[in-house]
Short mmCIF file of C-alpha atoms and ligand atoms in Angstrom, two decimals:
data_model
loop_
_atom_site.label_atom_id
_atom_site.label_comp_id
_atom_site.label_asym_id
_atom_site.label_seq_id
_atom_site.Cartn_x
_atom_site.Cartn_y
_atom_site.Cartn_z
CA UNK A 1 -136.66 -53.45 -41.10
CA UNK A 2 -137.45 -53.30 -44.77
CA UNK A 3 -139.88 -50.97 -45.72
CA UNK A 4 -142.88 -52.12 -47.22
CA UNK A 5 -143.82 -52.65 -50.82
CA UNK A 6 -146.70 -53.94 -52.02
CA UNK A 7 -147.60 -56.15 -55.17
CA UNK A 8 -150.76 -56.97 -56.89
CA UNK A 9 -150.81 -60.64 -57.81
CA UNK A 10 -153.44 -60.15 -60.56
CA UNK A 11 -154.74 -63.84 -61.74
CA UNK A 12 -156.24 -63.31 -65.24
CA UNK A 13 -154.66 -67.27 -66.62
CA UNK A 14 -157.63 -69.14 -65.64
CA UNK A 15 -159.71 -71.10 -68.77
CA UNK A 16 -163.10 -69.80 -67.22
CA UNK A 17 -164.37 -73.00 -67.93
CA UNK A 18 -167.56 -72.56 -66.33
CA UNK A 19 -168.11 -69.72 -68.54
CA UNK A 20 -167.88 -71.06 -71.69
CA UNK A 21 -165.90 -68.17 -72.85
CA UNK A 22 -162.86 -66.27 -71.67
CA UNK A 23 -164.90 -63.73 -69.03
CA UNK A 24 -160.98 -61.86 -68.61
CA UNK A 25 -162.04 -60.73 -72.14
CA UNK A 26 -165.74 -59.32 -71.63
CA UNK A 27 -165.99 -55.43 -71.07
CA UNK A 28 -167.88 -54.37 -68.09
CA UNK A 29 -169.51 -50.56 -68.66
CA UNK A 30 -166.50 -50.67 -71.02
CA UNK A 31 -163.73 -52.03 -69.13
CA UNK A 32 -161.83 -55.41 -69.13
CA UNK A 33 -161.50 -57.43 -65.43
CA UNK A 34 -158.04 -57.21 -65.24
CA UNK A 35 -158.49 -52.74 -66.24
CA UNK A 36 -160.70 -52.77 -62.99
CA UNK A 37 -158.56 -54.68 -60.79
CA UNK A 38 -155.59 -52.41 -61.89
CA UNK A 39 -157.78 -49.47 -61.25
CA UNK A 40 -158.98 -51.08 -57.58
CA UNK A 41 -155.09 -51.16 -56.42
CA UNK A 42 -154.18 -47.98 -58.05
CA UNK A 43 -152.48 -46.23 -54.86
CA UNK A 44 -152.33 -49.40 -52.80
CA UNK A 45 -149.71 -50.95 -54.87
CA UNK A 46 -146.75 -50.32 -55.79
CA UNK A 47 -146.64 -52.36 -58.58
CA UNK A 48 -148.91 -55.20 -60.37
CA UNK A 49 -147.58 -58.30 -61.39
CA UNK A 50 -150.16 -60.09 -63.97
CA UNK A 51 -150.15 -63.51 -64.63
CA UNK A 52 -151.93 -64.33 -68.13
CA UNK A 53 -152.65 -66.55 -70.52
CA UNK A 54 -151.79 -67.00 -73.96
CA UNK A 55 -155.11 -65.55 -74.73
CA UNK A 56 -155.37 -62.96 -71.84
CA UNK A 57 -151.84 -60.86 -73.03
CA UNK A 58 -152.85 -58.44 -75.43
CA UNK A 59 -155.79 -57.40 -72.68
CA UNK A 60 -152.78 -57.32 -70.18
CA UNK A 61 -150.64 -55.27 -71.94
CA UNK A 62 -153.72 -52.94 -73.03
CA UNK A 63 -154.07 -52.20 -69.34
CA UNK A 64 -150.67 -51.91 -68.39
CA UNK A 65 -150.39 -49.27 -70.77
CA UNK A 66 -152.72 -46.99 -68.72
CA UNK A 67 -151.99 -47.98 -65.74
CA UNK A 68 -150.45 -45.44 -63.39
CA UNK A 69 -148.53 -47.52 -61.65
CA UNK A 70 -145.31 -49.75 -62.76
CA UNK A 71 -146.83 -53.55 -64.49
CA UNK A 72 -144.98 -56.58 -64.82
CA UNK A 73 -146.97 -59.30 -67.42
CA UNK A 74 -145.76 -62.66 -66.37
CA UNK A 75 -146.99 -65.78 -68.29
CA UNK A 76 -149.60 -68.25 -65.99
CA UNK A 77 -148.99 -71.78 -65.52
CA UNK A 78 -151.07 -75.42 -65.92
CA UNK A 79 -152.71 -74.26 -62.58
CA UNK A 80 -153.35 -71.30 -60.52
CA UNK A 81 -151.22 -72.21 -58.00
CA UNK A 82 -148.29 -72.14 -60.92
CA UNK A 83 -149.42 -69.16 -61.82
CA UNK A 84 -149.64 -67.56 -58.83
CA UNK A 85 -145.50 -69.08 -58.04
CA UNK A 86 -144.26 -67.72 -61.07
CA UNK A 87 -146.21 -64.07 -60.56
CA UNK A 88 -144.95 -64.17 -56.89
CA UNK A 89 -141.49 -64.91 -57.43
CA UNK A 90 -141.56 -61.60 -60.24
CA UNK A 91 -143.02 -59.57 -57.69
CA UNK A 92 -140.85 -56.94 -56.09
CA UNK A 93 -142.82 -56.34 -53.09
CA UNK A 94 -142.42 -57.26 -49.54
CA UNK A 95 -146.02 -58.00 -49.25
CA UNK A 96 -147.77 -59.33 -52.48
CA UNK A 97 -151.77 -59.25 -52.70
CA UNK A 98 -152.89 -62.31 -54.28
CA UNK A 99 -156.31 -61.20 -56.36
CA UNK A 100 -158.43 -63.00 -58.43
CA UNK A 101 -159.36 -60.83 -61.75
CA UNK A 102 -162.48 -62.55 -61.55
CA UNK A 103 -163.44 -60.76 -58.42
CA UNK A 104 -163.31 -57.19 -60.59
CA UNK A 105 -165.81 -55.42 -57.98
CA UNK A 106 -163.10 -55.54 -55.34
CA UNK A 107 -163.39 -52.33 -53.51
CA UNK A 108 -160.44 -50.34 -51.82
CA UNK A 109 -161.55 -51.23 -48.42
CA UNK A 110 -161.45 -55.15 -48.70
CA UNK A 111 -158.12 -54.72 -50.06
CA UNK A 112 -156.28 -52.09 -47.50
CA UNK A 113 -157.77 -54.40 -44.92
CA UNK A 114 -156.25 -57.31 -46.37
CA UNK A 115 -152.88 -55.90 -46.41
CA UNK A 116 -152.76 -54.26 -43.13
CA UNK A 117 -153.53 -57.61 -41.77
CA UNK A 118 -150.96 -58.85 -44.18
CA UNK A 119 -148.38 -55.89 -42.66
CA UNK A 120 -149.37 -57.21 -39.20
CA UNK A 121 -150.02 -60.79 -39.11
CA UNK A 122 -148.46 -62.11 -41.86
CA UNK A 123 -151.03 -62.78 -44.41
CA UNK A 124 -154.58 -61.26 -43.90
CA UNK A 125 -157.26 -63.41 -46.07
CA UNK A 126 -160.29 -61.33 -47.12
CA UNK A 127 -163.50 -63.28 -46.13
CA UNK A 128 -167.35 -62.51 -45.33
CA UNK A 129 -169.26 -64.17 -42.70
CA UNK A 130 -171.90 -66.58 -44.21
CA UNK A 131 -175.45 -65.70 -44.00
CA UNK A 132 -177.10 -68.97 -45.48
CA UNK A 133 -177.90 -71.66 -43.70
CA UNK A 134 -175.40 -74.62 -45.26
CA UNK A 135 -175.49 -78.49 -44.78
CA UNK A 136 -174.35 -81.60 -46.28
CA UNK A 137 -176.95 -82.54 -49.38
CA UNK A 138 -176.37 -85.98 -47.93
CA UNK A 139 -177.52 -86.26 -44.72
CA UNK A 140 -178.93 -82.98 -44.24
CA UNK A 141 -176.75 -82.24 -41.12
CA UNK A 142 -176.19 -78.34 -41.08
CA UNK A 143 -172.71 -76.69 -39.90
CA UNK A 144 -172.62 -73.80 -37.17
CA UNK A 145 -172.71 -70.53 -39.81
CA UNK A 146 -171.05 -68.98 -36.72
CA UNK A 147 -168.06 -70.35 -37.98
CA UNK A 148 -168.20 -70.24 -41.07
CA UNK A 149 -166.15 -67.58 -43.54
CA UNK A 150 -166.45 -67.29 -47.26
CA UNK A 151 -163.25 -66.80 -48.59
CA UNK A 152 -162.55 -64.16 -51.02
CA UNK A 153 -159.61 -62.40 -52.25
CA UNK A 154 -156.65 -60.44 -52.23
CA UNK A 155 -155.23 -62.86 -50.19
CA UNK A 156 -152.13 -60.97 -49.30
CA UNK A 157 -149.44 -62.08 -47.26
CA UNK A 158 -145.88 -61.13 -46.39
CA UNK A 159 -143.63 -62.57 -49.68
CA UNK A 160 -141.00 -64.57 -47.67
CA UNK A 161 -144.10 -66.62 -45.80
CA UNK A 162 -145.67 -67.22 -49.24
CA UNK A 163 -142.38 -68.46 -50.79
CA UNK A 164 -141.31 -70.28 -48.16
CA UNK A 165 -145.00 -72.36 -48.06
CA UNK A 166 -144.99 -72.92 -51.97
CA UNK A 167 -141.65 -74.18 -51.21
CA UNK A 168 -142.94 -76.61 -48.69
CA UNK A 169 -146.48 -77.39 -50.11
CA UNK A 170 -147.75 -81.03 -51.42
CA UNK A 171 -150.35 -81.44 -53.52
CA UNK A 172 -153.11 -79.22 -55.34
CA UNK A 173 -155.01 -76.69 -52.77
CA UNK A 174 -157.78 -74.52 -53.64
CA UNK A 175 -156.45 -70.86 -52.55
CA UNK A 176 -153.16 -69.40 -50.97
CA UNK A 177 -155.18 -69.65 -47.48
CA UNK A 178 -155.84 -73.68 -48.31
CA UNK A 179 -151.60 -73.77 -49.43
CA UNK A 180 -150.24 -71.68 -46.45
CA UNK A 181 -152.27 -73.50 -43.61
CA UNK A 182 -150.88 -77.14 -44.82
CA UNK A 183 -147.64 -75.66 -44.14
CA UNK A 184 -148.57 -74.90 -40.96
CA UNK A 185 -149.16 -70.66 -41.59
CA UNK A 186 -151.16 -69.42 -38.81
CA UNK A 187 -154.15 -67.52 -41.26
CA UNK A 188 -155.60 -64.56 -39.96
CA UNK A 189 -158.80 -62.96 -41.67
CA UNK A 190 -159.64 -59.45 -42.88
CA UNK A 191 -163.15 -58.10 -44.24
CA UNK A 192 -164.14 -58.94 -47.28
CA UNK A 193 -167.71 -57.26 -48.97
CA UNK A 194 -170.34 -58.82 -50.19
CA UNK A 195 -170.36 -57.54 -53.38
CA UNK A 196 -166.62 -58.54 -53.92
CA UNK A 197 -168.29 -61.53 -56.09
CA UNK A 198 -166.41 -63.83 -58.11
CA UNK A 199 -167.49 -63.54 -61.94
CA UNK A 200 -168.70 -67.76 -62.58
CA UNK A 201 -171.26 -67.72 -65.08
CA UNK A 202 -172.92 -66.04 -67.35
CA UNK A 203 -175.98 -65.83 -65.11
CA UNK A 204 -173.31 -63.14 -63.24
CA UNK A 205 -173.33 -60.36 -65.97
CA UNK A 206 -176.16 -58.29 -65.54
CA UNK A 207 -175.51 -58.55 -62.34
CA UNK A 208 -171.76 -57.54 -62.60
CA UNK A 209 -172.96 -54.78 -64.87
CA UNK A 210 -175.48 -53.14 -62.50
CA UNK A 211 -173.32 -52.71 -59.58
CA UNK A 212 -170.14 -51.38 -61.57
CA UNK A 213 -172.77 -48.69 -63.26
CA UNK A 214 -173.96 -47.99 -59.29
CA UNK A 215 -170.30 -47.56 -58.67
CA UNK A 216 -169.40 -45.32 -61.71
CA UNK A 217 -172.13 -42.51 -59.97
CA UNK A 218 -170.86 -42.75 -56.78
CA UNK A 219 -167.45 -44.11 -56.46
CA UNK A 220 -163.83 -42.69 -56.03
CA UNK A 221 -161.04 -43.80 -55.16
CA UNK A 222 -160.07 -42.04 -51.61
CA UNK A 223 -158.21 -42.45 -48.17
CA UNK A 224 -155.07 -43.63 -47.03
CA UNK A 225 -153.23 -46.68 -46.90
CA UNK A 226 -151.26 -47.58 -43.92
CA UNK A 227 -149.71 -51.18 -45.66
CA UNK A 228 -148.30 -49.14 -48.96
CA UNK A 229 -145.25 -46.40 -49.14
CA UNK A 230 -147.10 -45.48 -52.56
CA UNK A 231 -148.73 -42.02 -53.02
CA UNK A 232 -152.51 -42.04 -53.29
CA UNK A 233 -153.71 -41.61 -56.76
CA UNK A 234 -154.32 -38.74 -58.57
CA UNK A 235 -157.82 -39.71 -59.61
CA UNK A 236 -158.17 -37.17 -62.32
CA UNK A 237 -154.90 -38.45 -63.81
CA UNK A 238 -156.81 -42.00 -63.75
CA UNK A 239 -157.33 -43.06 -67.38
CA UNK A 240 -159.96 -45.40 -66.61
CA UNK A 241 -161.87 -42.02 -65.98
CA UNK A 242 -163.37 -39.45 -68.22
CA UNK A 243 -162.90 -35.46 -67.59
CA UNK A 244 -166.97 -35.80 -67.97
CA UNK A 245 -167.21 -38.62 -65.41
CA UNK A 246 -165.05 -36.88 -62.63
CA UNK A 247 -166.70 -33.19 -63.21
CA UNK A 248 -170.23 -35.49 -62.92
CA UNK A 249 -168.90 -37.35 -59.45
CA UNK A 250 -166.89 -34.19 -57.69
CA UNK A 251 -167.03 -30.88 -58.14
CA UNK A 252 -165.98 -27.32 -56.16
CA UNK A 253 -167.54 -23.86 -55.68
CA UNK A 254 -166.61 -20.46 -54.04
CA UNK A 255 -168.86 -18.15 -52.22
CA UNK A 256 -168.50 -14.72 -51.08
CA UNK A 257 -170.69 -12.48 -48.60
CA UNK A 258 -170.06 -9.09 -47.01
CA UNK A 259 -172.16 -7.38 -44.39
CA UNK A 260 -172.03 -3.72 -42.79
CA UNK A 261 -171.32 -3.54 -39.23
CA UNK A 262 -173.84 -1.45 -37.79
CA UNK A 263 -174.76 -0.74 -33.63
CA UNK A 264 -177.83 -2.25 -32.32
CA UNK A 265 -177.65 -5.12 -34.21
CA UNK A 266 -176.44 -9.02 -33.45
CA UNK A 267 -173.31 -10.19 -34.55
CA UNK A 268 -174.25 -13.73 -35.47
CA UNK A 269 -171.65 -15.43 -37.00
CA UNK A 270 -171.62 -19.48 -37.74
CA UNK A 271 -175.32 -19.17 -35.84
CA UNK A 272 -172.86 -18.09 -32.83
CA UNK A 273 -174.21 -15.10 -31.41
CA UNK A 274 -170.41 -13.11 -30.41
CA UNK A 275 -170.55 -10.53 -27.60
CA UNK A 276 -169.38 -6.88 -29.58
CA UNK A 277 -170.64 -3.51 -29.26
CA UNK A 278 -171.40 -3.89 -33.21
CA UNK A 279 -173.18 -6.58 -35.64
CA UNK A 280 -173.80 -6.97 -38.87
CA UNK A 281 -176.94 -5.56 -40.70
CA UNK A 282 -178.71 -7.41 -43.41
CA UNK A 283 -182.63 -8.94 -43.59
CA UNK A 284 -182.22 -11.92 -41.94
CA UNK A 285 -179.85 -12.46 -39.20
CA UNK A 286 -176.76 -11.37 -41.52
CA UNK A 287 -174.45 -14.53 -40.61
CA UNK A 288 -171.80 -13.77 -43.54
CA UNK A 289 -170.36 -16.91 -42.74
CA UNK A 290 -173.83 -19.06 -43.18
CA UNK A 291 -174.58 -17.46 -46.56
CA UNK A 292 -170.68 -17.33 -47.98
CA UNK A 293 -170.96 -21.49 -46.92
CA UNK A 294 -174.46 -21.33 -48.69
CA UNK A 295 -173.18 -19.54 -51.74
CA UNK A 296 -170.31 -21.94 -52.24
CA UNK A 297 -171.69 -25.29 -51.96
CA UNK A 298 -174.89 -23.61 -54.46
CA UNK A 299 -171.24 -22.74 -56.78
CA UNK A 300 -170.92 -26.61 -56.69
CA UNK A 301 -173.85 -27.22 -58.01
CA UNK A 302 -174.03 -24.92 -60.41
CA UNK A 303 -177.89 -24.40 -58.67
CA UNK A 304 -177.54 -20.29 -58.80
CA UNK A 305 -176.90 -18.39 -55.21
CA UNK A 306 -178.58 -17.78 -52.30
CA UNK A 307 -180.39 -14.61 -53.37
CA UNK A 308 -182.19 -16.60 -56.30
CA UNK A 309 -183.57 -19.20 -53.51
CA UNK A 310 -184.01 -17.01 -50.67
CA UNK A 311 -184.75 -13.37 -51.97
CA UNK A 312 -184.29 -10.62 -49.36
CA UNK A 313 -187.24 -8.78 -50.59
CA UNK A 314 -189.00 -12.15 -48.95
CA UNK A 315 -190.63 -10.95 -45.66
CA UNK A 316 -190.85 -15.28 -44.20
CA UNK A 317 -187.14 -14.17 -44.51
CA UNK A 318 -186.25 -11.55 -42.17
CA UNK A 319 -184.54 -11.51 -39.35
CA UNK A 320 -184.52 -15.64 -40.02
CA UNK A 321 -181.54 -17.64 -38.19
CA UNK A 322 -179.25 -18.26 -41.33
CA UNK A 323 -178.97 -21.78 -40.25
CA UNK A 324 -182.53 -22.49 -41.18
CA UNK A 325 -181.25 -21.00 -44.75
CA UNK A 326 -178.56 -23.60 -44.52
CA UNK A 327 -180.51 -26.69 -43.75
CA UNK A 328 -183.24 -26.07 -46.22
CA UNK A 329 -180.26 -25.21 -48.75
CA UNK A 330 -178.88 -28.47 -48.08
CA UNK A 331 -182.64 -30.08 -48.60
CA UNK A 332 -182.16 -28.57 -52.10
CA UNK A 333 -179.21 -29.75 -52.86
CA UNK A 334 -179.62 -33.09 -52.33
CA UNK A 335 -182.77 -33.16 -53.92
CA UNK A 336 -180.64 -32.19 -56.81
CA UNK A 337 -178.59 -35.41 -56.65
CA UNK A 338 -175.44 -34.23 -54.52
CA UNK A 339 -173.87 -35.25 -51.28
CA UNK A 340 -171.94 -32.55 -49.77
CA UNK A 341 -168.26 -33.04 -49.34
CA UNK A 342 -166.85 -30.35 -47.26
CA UNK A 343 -166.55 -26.90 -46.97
CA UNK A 344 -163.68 -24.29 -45.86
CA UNK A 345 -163.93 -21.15 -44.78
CA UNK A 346 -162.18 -17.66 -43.69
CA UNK A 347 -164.19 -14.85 -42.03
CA UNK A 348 -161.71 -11.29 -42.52
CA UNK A 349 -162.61 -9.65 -39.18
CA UNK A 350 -160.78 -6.83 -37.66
CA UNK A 351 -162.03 -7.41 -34.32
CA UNK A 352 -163.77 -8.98 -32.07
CA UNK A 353 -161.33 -12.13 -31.70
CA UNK A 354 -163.37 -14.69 -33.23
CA UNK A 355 -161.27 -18.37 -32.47
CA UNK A 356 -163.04 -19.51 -29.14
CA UNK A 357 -166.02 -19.23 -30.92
CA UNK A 358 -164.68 -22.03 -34.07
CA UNK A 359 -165.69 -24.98 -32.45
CA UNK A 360 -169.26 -23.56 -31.82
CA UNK A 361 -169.55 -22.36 -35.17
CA UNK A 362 -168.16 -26.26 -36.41
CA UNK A 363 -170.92 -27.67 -35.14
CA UNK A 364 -173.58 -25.37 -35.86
CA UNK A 365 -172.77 -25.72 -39.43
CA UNK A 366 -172.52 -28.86 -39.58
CA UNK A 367 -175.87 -29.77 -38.42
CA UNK A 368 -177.80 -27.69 -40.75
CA UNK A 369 -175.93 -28.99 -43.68
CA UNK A 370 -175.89 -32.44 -42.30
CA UNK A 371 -172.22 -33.30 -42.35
CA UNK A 372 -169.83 -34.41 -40.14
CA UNK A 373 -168.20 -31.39 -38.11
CA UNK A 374 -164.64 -32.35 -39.32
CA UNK A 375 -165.58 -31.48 -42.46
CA UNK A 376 -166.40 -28.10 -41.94
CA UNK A 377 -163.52 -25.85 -41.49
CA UNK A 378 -163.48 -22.55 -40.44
CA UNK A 379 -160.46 -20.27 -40.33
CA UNK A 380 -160.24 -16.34 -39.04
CA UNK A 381 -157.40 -13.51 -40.58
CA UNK A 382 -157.49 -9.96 -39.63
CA UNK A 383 -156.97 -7.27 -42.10
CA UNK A 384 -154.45 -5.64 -39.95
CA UNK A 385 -156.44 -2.34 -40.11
CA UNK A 386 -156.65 -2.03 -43.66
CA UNK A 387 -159.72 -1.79 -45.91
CA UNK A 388 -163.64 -1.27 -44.72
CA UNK A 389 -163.23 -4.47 -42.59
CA UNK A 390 -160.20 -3.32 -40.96
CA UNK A 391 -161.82 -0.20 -40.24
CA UNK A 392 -165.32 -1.99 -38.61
CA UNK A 393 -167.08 -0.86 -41.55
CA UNK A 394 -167.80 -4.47 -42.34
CA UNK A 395 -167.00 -8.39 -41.69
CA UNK A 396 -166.46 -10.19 -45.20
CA UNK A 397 -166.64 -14.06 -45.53
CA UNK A 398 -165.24 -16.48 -48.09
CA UNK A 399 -165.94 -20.23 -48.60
CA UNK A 400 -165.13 -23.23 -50.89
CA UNK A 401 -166.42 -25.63 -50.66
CA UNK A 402 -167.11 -29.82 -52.82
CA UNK A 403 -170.24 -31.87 -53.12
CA UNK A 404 -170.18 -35.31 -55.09
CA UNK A 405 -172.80 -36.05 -57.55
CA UNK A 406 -174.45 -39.07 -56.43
CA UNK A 407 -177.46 -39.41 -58.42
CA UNK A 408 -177.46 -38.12 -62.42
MG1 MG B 501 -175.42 -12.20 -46.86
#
């Protein structure tokens, strides 16, 4: 079997009549429709085929010269059915995603599922159920909503299925779904989102221009895509974003913490309390692996470390589980606008053998920062009797670990 390719079908030929004005050439927080849908399939597709307008080319070509991906500027037809023939029929892909540029808040999501119903069924139709109550305005009879679907797009489908339908179709139809099922195409129906909204009229702007500024605090492109051979994106490499704007939305940190190994004390380790003659010595309960975890996702956030927020000259602070340190930690930073990514680890520990202790530590962690466990990793290396730890004079942690700003 051949292996699959995906192409954008990006519309951007339409007369946006309803507008009044050509809405492919507005700027939305700076960028044109057609630069956001390129953006939206960056790492989905393989390629983007455009189909434009006389007045839509120069915008075209503008943002297929930062794309990061190959793009292919076809000219539209009379109708958007023509247009979406000739952009088809230039596409190289074996499954093309037909997109409206008009829909420029399409998020990654709506389109992987569209193509992975697309790689599975055929053709995979993004839709959202509809939450109004609709009837006829003539007699007032209203339809069963439970069957109802708002159509949206991509509208992907495998390429030979389109073809062969356009090659079959009679008569105007509204969408690719509309085309394919009077062929006799069996459609099949992926999620769509809500705010996947179709730019109409002018009323739409503010709108339009509120969520993408929502977006630009919180949003990057992630995650895999089972439909596409392409690489994910590099998002730094991404034009469309600034060095400021990524540094704002992700950023890294390192922590370090070393304590003595002393008799007669607890070695607490992840909140894991580890049967060993020795433990480690400190004020509060001396969990090197709590306060390196601490210290690195404080890094992130450029908020200082953990002695500036929880001094060990503070009595409320000794002999303290380190987890409490972590939770209100957390509190702090996302009262300071971040969400916390993930966060790595390596404890350097001669002995005692620390793995069947991991998963316990996993989980500790991750409730008092409030994360998922599978994003806290924590990893274990012996010094092979070298240095103060591999001589039991001491256990030293190190962390990394990302947060994403998601308030400025
Ligand atoms: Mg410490």
């Amino acid at each position: 079997m051949d292996k699959t390719t995906v192409s954008a079908i990006l519309l951007a030929a339409g007369s946006s009549s309803r507008m009044g004005e050509n809405k492919m050439l507005m700027h939305f927080c700076g960028r044109t429709p057609i630069e956001l849908c390129v953006e939206a399939f960056c790492g989905i597709a393989d390629e983007a085929v455009i189909a434009v307008s006389p007045d839509t080319e120069e915008i075209a070509l503008a943002a297929a010269k930062f794309a990061p991906y190959p793009v292919k500027i076809v000219r539209g037809g009379e109708t958007r059915q023509e247009s979406v023939l000739n952009a088809v029929r230039a596409a190289a892909g074996t499954i093309v995603a037909v997109h409206d540029c008009a829909r420029c808040l399409v998020d990654r999501e709506t389109i992987k599922a569209s193509l992975r119903a697309a790689e599975q069924h055929g053709c995979g139709i993004a839709s959202v159920p509809v939450a109004d109550t609709v009837r006829f305005g003539d007699t007032g009879e209203t339809l069963d909503r439970s069957r109802l679907l708002a159509a949206q797009t991509p509208q992907s489908f495998r390429k030979d299925i389109l073809l062969n339908a356009y090659s079959k179709a009679v008569g105007s139809f509204t969408d690719d779904a509309d085309l394919c099922r009077s062929t006799g195409v069996q459609l099949h129906f992926s999620l769509g989102n809500k705010q996947n909204l179709k730019l109409t009229t002018r009323d739409d702007i503010p709108y339009f221009e509120f969520l993408l500024s929502k977006r630009s605090e919180r949003n990057f492109p992630s995650g895999n895509v089972s439909a596409s051979s392409a690489a994910e994106p590099h998002s730094v490499n991404n034009p469309t974003l600034s060095t400021a704007e990524v540094s704002n939305m992700f950023r890294i940190g390192i922590g370090e913490d070393t304590h003595r190994l002393a008799a007669g004390r607890k070695l607490i380790l992840g909140g894991v309390e580890i049967p060993f003659e020795l433990g480690l010595l400190g004020h509060s309960d001396a969990d090197a692996l709590a306060h390196a975890a601490i210290d690195a996702l404080l890094g992130a956030c450029a908020l200082g470390d953990i002695g500036q927020h929880f001094p060990d000259s503070d009595e409320a602070f000794r002999g303290i589980s380190s987890l409490l340190l972590a939770k209100e930690a957390a509190a702090r930073i996302r009262s300071a606008g971040f969400e916390i990514v993930n966060i790595d680890s390596v404890i350097t520990a001669q002995k005692p053998k620390l793995a069947p202790f991991r998963e316990a530590m996993r989980i500790n962690l991750a409730k008092a920062f409030g994360v998922p466990s599978e994003n806290i990793s924590v990893k274990f290396t012996t010094p092979e009797g070298t240095g103060p730890e591999g001589n039991l004079e001491c256990i030293t942690v190190r962390a990394a670990a990302a947060v994403r700003k998601v308030r400025i």
